[in-house]
PDB file of C-alpha atoms in Angstrom:
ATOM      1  CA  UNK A 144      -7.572   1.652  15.332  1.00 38.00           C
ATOM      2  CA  UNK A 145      -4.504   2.976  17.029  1.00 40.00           C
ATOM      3  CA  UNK A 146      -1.818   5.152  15.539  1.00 39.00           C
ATOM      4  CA  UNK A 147       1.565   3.762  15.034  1.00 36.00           C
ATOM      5  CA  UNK A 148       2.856   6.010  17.290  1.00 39.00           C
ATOM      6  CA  UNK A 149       0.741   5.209  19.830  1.00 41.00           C
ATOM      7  CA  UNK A 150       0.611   1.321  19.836  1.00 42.00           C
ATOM      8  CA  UNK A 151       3.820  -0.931  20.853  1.00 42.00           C
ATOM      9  CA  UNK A 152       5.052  -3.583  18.326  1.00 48.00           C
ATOM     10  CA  UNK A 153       4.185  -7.036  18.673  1.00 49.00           C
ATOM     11  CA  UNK A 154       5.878  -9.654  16.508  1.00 53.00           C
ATOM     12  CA  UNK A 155       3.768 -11.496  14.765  1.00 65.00           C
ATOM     13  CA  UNK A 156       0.866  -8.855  14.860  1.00 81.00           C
ATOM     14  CA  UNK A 157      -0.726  -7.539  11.728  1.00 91.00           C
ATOM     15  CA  UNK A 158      -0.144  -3.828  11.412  1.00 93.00           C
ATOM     16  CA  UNK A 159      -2.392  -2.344   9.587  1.00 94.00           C
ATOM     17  CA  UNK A 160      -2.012   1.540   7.839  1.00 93.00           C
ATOM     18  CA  UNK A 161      -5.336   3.939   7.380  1.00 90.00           C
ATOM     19  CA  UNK A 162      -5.786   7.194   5.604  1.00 87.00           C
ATOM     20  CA  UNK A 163      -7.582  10.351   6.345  1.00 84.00           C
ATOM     21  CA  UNK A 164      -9.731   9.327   3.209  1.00 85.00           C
ATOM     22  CA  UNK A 165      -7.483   9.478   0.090  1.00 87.00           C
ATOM     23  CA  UNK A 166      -4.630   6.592  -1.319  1.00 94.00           C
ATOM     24  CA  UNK A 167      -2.075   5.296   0.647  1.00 95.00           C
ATOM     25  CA  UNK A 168       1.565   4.969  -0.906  1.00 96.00           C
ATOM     26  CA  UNK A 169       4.109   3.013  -0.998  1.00 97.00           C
ATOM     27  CA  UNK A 170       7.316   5.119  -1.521  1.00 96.00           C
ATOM     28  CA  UNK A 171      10.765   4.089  -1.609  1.00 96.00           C
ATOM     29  CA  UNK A 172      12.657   5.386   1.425  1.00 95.00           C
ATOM     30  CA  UNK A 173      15.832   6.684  -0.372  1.00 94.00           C
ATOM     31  CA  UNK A 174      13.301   9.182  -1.867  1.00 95.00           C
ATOM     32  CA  UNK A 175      10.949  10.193   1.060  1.00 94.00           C
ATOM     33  CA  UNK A 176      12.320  13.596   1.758  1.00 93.00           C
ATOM     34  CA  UNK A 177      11.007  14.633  -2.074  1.00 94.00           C
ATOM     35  CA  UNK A 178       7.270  13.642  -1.434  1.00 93.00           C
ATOM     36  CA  UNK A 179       5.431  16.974  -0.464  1.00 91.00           C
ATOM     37  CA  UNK A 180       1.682  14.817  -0.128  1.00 91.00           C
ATOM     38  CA  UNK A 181      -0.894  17.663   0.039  1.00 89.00           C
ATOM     39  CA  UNK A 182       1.798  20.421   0.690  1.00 81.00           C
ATOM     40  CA  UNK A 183       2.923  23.065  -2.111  1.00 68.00           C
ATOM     41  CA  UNK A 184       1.064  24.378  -4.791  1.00 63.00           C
ATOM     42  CA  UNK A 185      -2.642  24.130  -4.850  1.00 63.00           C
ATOM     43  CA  UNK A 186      -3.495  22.660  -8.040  1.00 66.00           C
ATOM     44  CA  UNK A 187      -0.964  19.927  -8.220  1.00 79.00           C
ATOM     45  CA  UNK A 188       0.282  18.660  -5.133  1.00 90.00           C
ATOM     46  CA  UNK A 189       1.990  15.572  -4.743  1.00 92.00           C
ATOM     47  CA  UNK A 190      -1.476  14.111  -2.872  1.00 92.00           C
ATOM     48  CA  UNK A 191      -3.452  15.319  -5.916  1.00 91.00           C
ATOM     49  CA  UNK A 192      -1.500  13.342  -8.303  1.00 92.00           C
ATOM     50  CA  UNK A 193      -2.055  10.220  -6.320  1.00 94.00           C
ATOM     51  CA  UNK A 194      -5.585  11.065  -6.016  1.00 92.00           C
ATOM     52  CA  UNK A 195      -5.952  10.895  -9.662  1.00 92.00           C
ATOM     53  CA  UNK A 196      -4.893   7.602 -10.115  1.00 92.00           C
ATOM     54  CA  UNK A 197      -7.334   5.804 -11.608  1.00 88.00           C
ATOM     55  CA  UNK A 198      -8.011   1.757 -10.457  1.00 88.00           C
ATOM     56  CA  UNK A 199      -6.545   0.081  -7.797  1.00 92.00           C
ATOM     57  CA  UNK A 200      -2.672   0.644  -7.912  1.00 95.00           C
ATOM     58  CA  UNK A 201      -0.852   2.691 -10.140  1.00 95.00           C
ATOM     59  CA  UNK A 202       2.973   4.363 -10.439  1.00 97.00           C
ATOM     60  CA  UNK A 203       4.134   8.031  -9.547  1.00 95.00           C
ATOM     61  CA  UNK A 204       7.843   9.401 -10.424  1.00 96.00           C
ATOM     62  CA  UNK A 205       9.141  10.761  -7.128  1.00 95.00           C
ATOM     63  CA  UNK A 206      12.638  11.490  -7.484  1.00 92.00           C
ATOM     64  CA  UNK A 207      14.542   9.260  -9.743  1.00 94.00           C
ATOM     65  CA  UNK A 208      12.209   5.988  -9.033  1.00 96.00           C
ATOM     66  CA  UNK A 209       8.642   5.590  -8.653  1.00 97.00           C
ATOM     67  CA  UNK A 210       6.029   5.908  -5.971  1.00 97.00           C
ATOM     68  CA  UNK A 211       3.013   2.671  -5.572  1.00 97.00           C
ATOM     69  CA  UNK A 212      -0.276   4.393  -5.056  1.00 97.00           C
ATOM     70  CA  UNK A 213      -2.982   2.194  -3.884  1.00 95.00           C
ATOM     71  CA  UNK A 214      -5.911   3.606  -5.500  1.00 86.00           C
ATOM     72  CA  UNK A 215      -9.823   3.185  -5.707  1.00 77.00           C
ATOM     73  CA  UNK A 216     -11.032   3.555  -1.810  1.00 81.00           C
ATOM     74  CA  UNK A 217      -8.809   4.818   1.538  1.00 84.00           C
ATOM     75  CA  UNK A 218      -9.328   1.164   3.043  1.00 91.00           C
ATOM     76  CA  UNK A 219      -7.451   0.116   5.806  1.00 93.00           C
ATOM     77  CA  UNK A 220      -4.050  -2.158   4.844  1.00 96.00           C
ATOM     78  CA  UNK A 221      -1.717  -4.380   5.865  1.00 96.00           C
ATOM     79  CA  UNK A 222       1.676  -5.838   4.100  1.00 97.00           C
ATOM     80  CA  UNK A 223       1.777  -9.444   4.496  1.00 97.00           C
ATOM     81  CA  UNK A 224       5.317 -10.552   3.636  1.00 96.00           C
ATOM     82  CA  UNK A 225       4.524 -14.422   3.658  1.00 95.00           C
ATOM     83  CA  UNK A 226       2.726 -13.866   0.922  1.00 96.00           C
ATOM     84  CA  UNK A 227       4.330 -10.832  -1.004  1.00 96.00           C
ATOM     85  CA  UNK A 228       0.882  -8.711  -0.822  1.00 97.00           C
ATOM     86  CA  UNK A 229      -0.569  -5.715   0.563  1.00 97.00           C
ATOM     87  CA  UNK A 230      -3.793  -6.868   1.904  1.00 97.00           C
ATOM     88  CA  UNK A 231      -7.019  -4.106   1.868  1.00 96.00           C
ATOM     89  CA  UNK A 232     -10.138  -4.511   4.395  1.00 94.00           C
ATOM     90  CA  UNK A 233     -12.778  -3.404   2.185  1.00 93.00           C
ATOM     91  CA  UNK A 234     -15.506  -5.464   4.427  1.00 93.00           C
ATOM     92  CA  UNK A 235     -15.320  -7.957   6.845  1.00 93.00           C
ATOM     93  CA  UNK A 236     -17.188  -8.905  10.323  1.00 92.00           C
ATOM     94  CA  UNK A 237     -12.867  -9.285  12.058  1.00 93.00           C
ATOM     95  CA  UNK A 238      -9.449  -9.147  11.177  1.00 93.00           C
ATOM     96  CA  UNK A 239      -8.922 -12.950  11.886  1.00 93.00           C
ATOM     97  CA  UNK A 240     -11.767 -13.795   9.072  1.00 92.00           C
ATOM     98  CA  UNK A 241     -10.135 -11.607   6.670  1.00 94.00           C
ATOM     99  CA  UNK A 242      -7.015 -12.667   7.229  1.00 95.00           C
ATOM    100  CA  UNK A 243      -8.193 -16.874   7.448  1.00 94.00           C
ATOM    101  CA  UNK A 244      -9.578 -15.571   3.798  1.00 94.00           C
ATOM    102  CA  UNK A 245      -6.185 -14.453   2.607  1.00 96.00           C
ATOM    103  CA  UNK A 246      -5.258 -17.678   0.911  1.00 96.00           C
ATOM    104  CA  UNK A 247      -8.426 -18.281  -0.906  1.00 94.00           C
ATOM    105  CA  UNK A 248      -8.552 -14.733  -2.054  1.00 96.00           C
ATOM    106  CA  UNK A 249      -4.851 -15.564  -3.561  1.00 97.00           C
ATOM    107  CA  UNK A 250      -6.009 -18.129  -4.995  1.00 96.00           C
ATOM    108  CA  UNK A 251      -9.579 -17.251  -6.702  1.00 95.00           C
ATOM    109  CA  UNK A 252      -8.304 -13.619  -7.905  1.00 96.00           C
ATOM    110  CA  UNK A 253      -8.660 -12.378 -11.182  1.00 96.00           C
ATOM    111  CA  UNK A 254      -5.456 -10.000 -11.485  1.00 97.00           C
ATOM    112  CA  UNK A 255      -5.496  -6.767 -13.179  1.00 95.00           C
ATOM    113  CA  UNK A 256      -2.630  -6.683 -15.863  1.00 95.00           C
ATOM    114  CA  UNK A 257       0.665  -6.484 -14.346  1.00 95.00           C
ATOM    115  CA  UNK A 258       3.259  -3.209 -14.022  1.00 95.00           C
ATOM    116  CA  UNK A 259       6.894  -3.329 -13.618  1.00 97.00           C
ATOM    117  CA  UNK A 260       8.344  -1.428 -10.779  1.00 97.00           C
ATOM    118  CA  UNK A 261      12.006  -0.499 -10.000  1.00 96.00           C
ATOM    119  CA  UNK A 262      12.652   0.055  -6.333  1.00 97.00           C
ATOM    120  CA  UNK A 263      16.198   0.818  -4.936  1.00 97.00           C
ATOM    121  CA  UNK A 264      15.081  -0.820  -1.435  1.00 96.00           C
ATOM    122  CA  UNK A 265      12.811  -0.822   1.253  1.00 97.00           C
ATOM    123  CA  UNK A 266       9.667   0.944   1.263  1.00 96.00           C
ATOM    124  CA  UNK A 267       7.325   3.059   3.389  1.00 96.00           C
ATOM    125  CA  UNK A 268       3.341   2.719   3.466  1.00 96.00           C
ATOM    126  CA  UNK A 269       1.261   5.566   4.720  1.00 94.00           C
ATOM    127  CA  UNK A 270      -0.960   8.291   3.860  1.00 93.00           C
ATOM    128  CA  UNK A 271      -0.465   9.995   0.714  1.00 93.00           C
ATOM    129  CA  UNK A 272      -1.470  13.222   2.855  1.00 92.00           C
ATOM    130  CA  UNK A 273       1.409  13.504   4.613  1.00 92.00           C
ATOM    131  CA  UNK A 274       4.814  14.528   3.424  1.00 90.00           C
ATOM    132  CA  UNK A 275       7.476  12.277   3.447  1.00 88.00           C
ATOM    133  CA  UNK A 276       9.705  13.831   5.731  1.00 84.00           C
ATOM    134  CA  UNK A 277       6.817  13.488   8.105  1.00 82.00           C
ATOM    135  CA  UNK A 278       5.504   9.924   7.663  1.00 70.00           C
ATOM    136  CA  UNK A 279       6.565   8.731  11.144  1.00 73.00           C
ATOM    137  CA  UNK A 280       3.621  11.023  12.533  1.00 70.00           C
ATOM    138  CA  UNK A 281       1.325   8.874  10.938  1.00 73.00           C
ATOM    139  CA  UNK A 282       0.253   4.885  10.820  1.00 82.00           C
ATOM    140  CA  UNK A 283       2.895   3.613   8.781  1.00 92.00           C
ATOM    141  CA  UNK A 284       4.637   0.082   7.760  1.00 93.00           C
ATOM    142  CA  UNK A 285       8.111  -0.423   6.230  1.00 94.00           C
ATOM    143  CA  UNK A 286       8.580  -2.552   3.763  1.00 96.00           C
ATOM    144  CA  UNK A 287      11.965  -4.584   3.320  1.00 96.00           C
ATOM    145  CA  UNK A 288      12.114  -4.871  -0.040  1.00 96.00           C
ATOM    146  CA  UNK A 289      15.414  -5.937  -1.865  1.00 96.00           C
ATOM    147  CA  UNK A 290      16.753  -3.061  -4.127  1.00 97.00           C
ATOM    148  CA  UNK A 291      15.511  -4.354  -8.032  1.00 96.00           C
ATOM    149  CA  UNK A 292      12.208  -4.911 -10.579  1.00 97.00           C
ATOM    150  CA  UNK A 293       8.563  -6.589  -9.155  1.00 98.00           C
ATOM    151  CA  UNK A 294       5.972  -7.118 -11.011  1.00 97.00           C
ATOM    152  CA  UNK A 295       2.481  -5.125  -9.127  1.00 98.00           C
ATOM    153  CA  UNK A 296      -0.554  -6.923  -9.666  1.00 97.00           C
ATOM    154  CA  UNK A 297      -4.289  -5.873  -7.822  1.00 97.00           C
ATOM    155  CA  UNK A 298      -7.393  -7.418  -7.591  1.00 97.00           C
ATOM    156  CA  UNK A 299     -10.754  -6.784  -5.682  1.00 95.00           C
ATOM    157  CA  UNK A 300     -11.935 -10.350  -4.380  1.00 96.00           C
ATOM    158  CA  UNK A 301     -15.184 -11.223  -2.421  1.00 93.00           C
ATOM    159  CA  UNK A 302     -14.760 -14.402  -0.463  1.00 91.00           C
ATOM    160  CA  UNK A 303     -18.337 -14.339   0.844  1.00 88.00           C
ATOM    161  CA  UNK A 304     -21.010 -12.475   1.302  1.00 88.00           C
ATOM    162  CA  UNK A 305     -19.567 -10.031   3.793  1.00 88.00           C
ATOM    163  CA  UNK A 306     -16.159 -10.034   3.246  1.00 90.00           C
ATOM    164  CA  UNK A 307     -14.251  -8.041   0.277  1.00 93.00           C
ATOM    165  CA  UNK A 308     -10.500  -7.680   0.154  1.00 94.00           C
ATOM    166  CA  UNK A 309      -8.163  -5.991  -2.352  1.00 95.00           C
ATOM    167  CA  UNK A 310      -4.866  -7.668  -2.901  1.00 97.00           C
ATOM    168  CA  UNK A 311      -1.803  -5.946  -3.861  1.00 97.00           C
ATOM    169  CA  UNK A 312       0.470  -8.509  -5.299  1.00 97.00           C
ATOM    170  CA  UNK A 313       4.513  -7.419  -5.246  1.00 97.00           C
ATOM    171  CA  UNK A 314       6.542 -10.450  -7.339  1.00 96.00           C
ATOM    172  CA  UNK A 315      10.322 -10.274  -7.743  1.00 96.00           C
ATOM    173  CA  UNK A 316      10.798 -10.219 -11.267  1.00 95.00           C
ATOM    174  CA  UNK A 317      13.635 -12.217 -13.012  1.00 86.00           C
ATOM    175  CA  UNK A 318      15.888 -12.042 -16.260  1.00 70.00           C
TER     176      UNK A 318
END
């Protein structure tokens, strides 16, 4: 798969993000520039605290709002904004069956309980590697997210006997 960098936009194209083999993030932009990913001290970098996230999403402070860490295995994802949900290739024979499988998998999943998070706008997706004052050097996607509370919800589905997907549900929450 091509780097961001390397590949010219298409509307309508899926973009998908992929790691060097640990979780991707979701980070608000307003706080990129205090991410350090695997830079800074040894035993407790900001990539080693999203490495120990345990399941398949969980929250970080960074800053003065929190960071989304998509946990569990460095798979290959997308955002799909028609639907509100990061989508994660875990197994499938193309992109155009997982994605034809998207609906389904919305439908049949059995979510994980949900977390509340806070986020002052749009977000970035990449590597939790990298620091965030270097994310454009790596696959990314922005996310245009309006400033306020969603509800996170994952689950792993299997929609067949080759094809798993995780799904990262974001919700606007009301009241």
């Amino acid at each position: 798969m091509a780097g961001y960098a390397d590949t010219v936009v298409v509307p309508g194209a899926v973009r998908w993000v992929e790691s060097s083999g640990g979780p991707l993030i979701a980070l608000p932009e307003a706080v990129l520039s205090f991410w350090a990913g695997a830079d800074g001290d040894e035993t407790s970098s900001d990539y080693d605290r999203a490495c120990d996230v345990d399941g398949y999403v969980g929250l970080l402070p960074v800053g003065d709002t929190r960071a989304l860490v998509l946990g569990h295995e460095p798979a290959s994802t997308a955002y799909l904004p028609e639907h509100g949900t990061f989508v994660r290739w875990y197994a499938a024979d193309s992109e155009a069956e997982l994605l034809a499988d998207v609906p389904a998998a919305l439908a049949s999943a059995v979510w994980e309980p949900e977390a509340e998070w806070r986020v002052p706008g749009p977000v970035v997706l990449f590597d939790a590697a990298w620091p965030g004052r270097a994310f454009t050097d790596t696959d990314h996607i922005r996310v245009e997210l309006a400033p306020g509370r969603y509800g996170v919800r994952a689950a792993h589905v299997s929609t067949g006997p080759e094809t798993w997907l995780g799904l990262v549900r974001v919700s606007p929450l009301t009241g």
